[in-house]
Short mmCIF file of C-alpha atoms in Angstrom, two decimals:
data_model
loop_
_atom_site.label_atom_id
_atom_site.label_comp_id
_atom_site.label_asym_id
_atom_site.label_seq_id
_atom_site.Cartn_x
_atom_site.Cartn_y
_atom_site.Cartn_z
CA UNK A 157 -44.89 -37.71 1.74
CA UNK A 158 -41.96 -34.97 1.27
CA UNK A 159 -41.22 -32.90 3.76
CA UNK A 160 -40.08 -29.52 2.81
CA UNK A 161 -37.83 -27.23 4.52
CA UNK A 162 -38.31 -23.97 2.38
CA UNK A 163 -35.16 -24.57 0.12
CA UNK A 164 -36.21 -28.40 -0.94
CA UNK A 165 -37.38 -31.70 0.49
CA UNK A 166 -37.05 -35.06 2.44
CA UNK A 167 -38.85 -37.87 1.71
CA UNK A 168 -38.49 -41.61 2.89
CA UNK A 169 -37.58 -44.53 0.35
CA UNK A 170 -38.22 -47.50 2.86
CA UNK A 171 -36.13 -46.96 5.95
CA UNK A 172 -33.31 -44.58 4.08
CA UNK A 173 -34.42 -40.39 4.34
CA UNK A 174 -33.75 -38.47 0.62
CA UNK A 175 -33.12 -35.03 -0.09
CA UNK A 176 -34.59 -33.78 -3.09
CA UNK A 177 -33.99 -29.81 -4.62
CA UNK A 178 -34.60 -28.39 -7.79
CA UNK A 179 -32.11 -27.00 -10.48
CA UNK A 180 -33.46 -24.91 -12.96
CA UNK A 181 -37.48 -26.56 -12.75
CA UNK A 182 -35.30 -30.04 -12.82
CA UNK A 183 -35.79 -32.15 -9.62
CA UNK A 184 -32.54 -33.73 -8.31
CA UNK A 185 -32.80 -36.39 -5.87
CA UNK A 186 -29.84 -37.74 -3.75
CA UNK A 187 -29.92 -40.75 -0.54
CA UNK A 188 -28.78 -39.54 2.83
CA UNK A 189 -27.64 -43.02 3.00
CA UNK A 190 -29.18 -42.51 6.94
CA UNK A 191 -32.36 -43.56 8.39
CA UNK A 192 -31.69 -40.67 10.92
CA UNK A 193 -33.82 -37.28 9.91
CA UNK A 194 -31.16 -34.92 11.14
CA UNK A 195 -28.58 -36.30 9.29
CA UNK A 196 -31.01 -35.96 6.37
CA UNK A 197 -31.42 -32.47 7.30
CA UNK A 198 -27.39 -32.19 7.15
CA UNK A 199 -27.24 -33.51 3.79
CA UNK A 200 -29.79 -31.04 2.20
CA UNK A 201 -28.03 -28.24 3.61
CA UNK A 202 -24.69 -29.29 1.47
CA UNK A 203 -26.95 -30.29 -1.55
CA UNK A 204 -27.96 -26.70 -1.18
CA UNK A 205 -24.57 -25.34 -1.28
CA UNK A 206 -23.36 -27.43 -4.61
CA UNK A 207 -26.59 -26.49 -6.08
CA UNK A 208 -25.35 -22.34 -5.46
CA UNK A 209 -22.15 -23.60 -6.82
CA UNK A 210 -23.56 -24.89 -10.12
CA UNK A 211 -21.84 -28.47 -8.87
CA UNK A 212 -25.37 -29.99 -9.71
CA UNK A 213 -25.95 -28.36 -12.85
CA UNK A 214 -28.23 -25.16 -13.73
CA UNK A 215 -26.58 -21.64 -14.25
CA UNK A 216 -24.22 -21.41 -11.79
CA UNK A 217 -22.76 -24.29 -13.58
CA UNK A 218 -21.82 -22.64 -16.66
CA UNK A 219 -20.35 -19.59 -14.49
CA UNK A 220 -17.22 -18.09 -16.24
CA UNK A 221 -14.81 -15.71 -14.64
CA UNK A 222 -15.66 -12.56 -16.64
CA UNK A 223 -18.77 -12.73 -14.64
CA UNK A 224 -17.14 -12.97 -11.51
CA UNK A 225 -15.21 -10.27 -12.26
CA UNK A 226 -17.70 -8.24 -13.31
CA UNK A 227 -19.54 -8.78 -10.21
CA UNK A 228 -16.17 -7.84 -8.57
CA UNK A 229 -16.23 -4.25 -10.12
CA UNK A 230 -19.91 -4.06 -9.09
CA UNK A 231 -18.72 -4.75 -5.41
CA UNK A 232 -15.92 -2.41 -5.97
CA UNK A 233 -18.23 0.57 -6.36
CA UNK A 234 -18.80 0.76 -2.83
CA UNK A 235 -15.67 -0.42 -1.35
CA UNK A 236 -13.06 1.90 -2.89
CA UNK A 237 -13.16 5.68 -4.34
CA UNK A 238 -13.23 6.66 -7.65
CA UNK A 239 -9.93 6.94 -8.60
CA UNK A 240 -9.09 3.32 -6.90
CA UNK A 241 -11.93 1.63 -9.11
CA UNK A 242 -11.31 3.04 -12.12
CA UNK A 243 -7.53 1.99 -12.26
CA UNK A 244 -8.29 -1.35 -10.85
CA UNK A 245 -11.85 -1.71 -13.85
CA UNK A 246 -8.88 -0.69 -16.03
CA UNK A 247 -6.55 -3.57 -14.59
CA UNK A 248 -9.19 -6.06 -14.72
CA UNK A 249 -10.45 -5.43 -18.74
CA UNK A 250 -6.90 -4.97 -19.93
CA UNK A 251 -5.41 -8.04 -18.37
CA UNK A 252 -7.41 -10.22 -16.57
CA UNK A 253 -10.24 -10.44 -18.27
CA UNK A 254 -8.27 -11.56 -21.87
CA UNK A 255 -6.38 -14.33 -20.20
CA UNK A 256 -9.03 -15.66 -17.18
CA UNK A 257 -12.50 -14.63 -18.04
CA UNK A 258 -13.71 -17.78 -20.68
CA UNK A 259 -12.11 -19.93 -17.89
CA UNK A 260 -14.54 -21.43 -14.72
CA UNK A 261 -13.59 -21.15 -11.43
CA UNK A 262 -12.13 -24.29 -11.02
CA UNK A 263 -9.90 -23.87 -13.80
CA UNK A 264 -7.92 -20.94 -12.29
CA UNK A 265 -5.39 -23.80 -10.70
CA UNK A 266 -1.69 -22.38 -9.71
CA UNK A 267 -0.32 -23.31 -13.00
CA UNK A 268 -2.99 -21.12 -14.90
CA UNK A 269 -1.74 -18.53 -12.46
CA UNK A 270 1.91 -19.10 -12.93
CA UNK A 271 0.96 -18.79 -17.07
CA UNK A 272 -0.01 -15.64 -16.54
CA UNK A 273 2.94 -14.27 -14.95
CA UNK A 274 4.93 -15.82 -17.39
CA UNK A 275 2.92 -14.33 -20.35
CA UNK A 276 2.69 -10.78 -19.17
CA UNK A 277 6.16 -10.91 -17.76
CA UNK A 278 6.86 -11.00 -21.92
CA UNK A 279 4.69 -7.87 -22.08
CA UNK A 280 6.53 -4.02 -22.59
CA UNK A 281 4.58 -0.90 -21.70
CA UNK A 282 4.59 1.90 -23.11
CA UNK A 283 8.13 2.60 -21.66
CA UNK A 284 9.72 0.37 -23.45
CA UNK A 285 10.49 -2.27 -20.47
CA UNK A 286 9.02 -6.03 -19.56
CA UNK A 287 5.70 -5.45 -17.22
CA UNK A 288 7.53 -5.72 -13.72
CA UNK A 289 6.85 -8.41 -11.29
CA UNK A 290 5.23 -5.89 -8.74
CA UNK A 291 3.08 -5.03 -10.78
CA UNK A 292 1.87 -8.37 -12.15
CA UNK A 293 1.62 -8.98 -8.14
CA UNK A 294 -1.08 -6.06 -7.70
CA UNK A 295 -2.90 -7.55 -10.58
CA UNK A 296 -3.20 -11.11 -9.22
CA UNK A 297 -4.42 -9.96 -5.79
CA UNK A 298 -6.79 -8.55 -7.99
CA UNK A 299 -8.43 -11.55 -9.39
CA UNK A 300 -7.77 -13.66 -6.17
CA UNK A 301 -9.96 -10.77 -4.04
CA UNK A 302 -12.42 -11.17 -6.84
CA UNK A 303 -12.73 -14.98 -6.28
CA UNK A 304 -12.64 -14.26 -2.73
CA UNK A 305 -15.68 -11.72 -3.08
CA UNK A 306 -17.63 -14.48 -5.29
CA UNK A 307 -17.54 -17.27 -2.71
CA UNK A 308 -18.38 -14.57 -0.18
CA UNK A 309 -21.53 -13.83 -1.56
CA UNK A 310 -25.10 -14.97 -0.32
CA UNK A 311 -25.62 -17.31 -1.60
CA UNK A 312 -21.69 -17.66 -2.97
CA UNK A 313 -20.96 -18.17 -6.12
CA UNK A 314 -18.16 -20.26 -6.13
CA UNK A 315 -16.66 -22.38 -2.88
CA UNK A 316 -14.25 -21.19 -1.20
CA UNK A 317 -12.16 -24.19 -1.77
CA UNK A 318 -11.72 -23.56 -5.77
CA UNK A 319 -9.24 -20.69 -4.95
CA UNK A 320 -5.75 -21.58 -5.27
CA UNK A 321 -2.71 -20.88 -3.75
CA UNK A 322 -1.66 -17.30 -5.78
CA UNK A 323 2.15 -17.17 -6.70
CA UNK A 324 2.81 -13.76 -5.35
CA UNK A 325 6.87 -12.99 -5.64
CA UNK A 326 8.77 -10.99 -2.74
CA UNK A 327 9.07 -7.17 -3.64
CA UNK A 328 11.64 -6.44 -1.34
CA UNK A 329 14.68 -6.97 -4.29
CA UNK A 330 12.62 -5.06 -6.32
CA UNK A 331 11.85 -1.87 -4.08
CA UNK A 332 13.26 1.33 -5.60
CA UNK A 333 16.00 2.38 -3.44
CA UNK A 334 15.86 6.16 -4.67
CA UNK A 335 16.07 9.46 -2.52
CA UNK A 336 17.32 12.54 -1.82
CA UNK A 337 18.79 15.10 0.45
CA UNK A 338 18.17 18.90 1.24
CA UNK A 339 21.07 19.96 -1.33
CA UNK A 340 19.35 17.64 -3.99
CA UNK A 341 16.43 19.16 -3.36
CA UNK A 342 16.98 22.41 -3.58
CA UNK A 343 19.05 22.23 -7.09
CA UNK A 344 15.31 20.15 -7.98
CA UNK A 345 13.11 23.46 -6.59
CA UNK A 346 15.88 25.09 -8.83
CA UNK A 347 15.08 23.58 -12.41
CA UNK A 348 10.93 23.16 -11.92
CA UNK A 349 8.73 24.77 -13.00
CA UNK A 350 6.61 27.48 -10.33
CA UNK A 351 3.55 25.50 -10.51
CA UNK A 352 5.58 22.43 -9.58
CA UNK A 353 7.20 24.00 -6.45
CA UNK A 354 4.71 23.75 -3.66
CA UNK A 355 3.69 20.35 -4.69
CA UNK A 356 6.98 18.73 -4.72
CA UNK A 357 7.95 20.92 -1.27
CA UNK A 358 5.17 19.35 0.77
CA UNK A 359 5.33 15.69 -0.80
CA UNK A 360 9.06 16.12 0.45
CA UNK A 361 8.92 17.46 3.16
CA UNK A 362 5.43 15.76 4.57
CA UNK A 363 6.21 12.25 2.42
CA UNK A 364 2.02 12.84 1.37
CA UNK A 365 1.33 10.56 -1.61
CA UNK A 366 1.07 12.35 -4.80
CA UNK A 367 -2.59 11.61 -5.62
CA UNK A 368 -3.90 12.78 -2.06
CA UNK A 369 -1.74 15.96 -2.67
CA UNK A 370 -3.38 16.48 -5.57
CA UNK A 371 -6.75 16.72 -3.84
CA UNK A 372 -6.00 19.20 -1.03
CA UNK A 373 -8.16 22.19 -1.10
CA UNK A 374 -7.31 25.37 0.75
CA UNK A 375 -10.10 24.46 3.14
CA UNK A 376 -8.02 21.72 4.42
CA UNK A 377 -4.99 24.01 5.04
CA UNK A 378 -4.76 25.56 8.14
CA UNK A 379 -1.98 28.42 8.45
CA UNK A 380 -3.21 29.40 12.18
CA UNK A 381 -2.51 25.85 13.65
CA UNK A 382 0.23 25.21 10.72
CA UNK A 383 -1.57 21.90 9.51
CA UNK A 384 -3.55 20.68 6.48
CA UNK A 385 -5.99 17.84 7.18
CA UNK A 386 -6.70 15.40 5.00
CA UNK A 387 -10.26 14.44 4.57
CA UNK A 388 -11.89 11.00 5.24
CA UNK A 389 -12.31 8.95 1.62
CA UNK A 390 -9.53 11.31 0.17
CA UNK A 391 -6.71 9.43 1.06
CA UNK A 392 -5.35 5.97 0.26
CA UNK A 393 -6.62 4.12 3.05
CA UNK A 394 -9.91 6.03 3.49
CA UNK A 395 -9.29 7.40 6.87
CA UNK A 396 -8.58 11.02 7.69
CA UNK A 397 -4.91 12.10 8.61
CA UNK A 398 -3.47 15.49 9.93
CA UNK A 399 -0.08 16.74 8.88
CA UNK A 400 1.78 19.67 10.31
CA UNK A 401 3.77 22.13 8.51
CA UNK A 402 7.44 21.21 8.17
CA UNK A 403 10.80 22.56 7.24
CA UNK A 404 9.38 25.95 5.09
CA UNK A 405 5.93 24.84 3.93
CA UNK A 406 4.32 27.67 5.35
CA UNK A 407 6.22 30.21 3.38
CA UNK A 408 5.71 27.98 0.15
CA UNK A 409 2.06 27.18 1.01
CA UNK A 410 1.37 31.04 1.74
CA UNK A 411 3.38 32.18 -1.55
CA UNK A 412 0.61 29.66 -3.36
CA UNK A 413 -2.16 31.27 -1.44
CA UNK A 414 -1.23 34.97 -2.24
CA UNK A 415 -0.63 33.77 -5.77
CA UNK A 416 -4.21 31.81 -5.85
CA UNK A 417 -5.51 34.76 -4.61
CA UNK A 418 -4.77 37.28 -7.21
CA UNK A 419 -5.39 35.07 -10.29
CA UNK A 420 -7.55 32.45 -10.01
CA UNK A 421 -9.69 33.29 -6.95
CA UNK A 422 -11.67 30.38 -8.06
CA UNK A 423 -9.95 27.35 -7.55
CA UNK A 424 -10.04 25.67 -4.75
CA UNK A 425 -7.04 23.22 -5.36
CA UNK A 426 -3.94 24.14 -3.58
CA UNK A 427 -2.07 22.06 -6.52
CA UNK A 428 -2.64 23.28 -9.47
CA UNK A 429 -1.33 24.25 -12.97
CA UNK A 430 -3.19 28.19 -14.01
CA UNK A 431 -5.90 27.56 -11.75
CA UNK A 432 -6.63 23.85 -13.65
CA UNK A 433 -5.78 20.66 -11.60
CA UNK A 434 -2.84 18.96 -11.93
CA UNK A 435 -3.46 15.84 -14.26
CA UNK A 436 -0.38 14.43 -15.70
CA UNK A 437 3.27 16.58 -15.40
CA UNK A 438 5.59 13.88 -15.72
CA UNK A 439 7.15 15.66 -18.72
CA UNK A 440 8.20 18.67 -17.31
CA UNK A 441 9.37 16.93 -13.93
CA UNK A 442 11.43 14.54 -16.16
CA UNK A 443 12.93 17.55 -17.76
CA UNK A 444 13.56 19.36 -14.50
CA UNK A 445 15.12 15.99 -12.83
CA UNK A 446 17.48 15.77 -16.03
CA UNK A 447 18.71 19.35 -15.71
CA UNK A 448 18.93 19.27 -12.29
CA UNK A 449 21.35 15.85 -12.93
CA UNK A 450 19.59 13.73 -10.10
CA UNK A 451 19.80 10.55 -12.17
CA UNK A 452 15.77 9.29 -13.26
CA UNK A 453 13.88 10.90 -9.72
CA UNK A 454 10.56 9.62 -9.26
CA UNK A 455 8.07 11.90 -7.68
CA UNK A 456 7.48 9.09 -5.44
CA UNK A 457 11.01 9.22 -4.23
CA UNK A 458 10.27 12.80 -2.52
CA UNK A 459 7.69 10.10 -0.52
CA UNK A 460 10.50 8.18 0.53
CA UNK A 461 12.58 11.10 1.29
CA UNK A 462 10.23 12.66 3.79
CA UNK A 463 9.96 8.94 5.53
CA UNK A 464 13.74 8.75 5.64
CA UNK A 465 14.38 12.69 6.68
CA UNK A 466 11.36 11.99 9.87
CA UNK A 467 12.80 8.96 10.91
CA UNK A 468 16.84 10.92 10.57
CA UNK A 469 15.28 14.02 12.76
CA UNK A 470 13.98 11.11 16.11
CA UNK A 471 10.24 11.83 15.58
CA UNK A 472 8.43 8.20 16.49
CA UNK A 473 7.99 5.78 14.36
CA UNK A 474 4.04 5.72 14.71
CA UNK A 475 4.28 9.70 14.07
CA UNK A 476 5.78 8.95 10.96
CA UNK A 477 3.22 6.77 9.66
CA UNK A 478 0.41 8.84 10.99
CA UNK A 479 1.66 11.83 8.93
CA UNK A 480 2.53 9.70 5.73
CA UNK A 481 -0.43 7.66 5.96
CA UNK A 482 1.29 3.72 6.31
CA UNK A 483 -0.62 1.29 7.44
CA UNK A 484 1.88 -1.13 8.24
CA UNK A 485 5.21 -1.66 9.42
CA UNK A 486 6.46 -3.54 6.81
CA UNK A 487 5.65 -1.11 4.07
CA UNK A 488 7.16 1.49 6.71
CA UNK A 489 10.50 -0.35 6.93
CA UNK A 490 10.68 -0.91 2.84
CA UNK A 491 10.34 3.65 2.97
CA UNK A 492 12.96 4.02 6.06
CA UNK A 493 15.68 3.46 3.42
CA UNK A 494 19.49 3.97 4.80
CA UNK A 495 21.83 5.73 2.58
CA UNK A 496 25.70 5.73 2.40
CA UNK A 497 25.57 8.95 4.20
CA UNK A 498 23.94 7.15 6.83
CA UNK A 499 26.10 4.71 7.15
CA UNK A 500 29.19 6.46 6.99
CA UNK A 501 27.88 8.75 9.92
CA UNK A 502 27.52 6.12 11.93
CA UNK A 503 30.74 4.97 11.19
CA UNK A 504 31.91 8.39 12.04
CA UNK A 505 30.11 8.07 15.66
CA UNK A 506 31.57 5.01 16.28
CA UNK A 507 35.35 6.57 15.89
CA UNK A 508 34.09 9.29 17.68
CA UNK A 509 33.42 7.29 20.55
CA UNK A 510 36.12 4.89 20.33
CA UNK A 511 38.31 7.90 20.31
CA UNK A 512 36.97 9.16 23.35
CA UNK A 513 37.50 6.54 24.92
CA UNK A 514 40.90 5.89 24.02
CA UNK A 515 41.38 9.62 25.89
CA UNK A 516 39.70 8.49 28.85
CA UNK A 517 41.50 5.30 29.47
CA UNK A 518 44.96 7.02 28.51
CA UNK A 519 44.10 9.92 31.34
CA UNK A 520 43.26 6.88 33.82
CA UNK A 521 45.94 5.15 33.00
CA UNK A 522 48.18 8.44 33.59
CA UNK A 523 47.04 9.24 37.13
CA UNK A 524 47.43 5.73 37.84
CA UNK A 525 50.58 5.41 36.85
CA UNK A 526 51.40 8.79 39.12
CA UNK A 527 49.87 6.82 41.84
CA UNK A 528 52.47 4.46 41.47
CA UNK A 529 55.69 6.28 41.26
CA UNK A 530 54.00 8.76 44.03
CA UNK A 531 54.17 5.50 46.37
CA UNK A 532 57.33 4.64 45.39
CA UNK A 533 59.29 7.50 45.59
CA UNK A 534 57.28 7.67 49.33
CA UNK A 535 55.92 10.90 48.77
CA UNK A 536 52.44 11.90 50.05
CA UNK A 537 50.44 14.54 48.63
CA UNK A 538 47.66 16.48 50.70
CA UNK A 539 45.07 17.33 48.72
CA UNK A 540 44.06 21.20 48.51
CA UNK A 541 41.41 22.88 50.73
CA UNK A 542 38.14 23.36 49.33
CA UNK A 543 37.69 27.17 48.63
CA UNK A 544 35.14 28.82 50.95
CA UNK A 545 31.44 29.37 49.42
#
């Protein structure tokens, strides 16, 4: 007689224990090819397992990838905040889901993967130029997280074993090297428009990422202590941050306040355009970068900026990233970026200290020489008395 375990059955055939679990009302019956009940017990367990995986038929077996990525999304809804789930939903019904989701799991081998970045390599957006290979990077570790949530689940979905190796390229050749200096910046401040000004002044001078400046309220700005704190779920990496006032944020910041005050009493956004938030100004930052003649600045530059002018003025390294929220070194280093001006003041300090040097060992070299024709000549000289305290 069977005996059942709660998720099937073991039954004897002569001397030989066999597992038996059903797939969809359909009994499926397989030999432990043991006499031994434990082993039996062992085999179950893995029949168990395919049968989740759909590798003995029912459902599961038929599994595509749109579901898994729409179970993906689902999971997304309480891992990431708003803004962060609808750009990736976007990423995943634009591109992914075309190209992967008729395919199973098993299909999605390194060449399938490879076939995508070739295809939407081909791809222009609406700029004009190829889809870069950064960005077809963020939108693979999409689909491999996905995979990785679906054999996570209990009971998975897929094994863990049916994800492939991702072809992820290195980034580093294709890091924007851009940035700027205080005279840059203030011929920037120059050409943009007022509502512009305190936003680009604190995402220079702070290095704050554009979309958590762009929810700061004046609650979170603190002229007493000189700080604005950034709230838990707000930022990037979900954790709250506090950054201080720098170079002449207060007297910006204020300015805004005043202004806020007067006219739109209502909003609480310390970014804003006429008391609206700030959605897209690309447009009239393009137009003040092109007057200004600073050569295609990216907001995000102003981000690497502040990283670059911290690390310039000796403030530690882990100060740094606490203010401008990175979580790792490596993305720290790939910000830290050295300019020609940095390189030709070191070059600058190293003359400087060669010269020095050179001044020193010429003075030794003078009073020993003195030494020497002192001795010769046989003349002694007695040094001078100390002069009374």
């Amino acid at each position: 007689m069977p005996r059942g375990t709660g998720s099937g059955s073991i039954f004897r055939r002569g001397r030989i224990w066999w597992c038996r679990v059903h797939v969809d009302g359909r009994p499926v019956d397989e030999s432990s090819k043991s006499d031994n009940y434990e082993t039996a017990k062992r085999h179950l367990a893995k029949m168990n397992g395919r049968k989740v995986r759909g590798e003995l038929g029912g459902a599961n077996a038929k599994l595509k990838m749109d579901r898994i990525l729409d179970e993906f999304i689902r999971a997304l809804t309480v891992r990431v905040g708003d803004d962060t789930l609808k750009i990736q939903t976007l990423v995943v019904n634009a591109h992914l889901k075309p190209f992967f989701g008729s395919m199973r799991a098993e299909k999605i081998t390194t060449d399938a993967l490879m076939s995508y970045r070739e295809s939407r390599s081909r791809e222009k957006t609406n700029k004009g130029t190829f889809t870069s290979p950064s960005t077809i990077n963020r939108e693979l570790s999409l689909l491999r997280n996905a995979m990785r949530t679906a054999a996570q689940k209990s009971p998975p979905l897929i094994p863990m074993s049916s994800i492939p190796r991702f072809p992820i390229t290195n980034e580093d050749a294709a890091a924007r090297q851009g940035f700027i200096d205080d005279p840059e910046f203030d011929r920037l401040i120059a050409e943009l428009p007022g509502h512009l000004i305190p936003i680009a002044t604190v995402g220079y001078q702070t290095g704050i990422r554009r979309g958590e400046l762009k929810k700061i309220e004046w609650s979170q700005v603190d002229f007493e202590a000189r700080l604005i704190r950034l709230r838990s779920g707000r930022t990037k990496g979900g954790k709250p941050r506090t950054c201080p006032f720098i170079g002449n944020m207060h007297e910006v910041l204020l300015s805004a306040k005043n202004e806020r005050d007067e006219y739109w009493p209502d909003c609480d956004l310390v970014f804003h355009r006429l008391g609206e938030p700030l959605i897209d100004f690309r447009g009239s930052w393009d137009s003040a970068v092109e007057r200004a003649g600073l050569d295609n600045l990216k907001f995000h530059d102003l981000r690497r900026s502040g990283v670059r002018n911290l690390s310039r003025s000796g403030v530690p390294e882990a100060i740094i990233m606490a203010i401008t929220g990175h979580r790792t070194r490596s993305m720290f280093d790939r910000y830290n970026v050295t300019s020609e001006a940095d390189l030709d003041d070191a070059a600058k300090r190293v003359r400087a200290y060669r010269d020095a040097r050179k001044g020193l060992d010429s003075g030794l070299n003078g009073d020993n020489n003195r030494d020497s024709a002192t001795k010769e000549e046989g003349l002694q000289i007695t040094p001078e008395p100390l002069s009374p305290s």
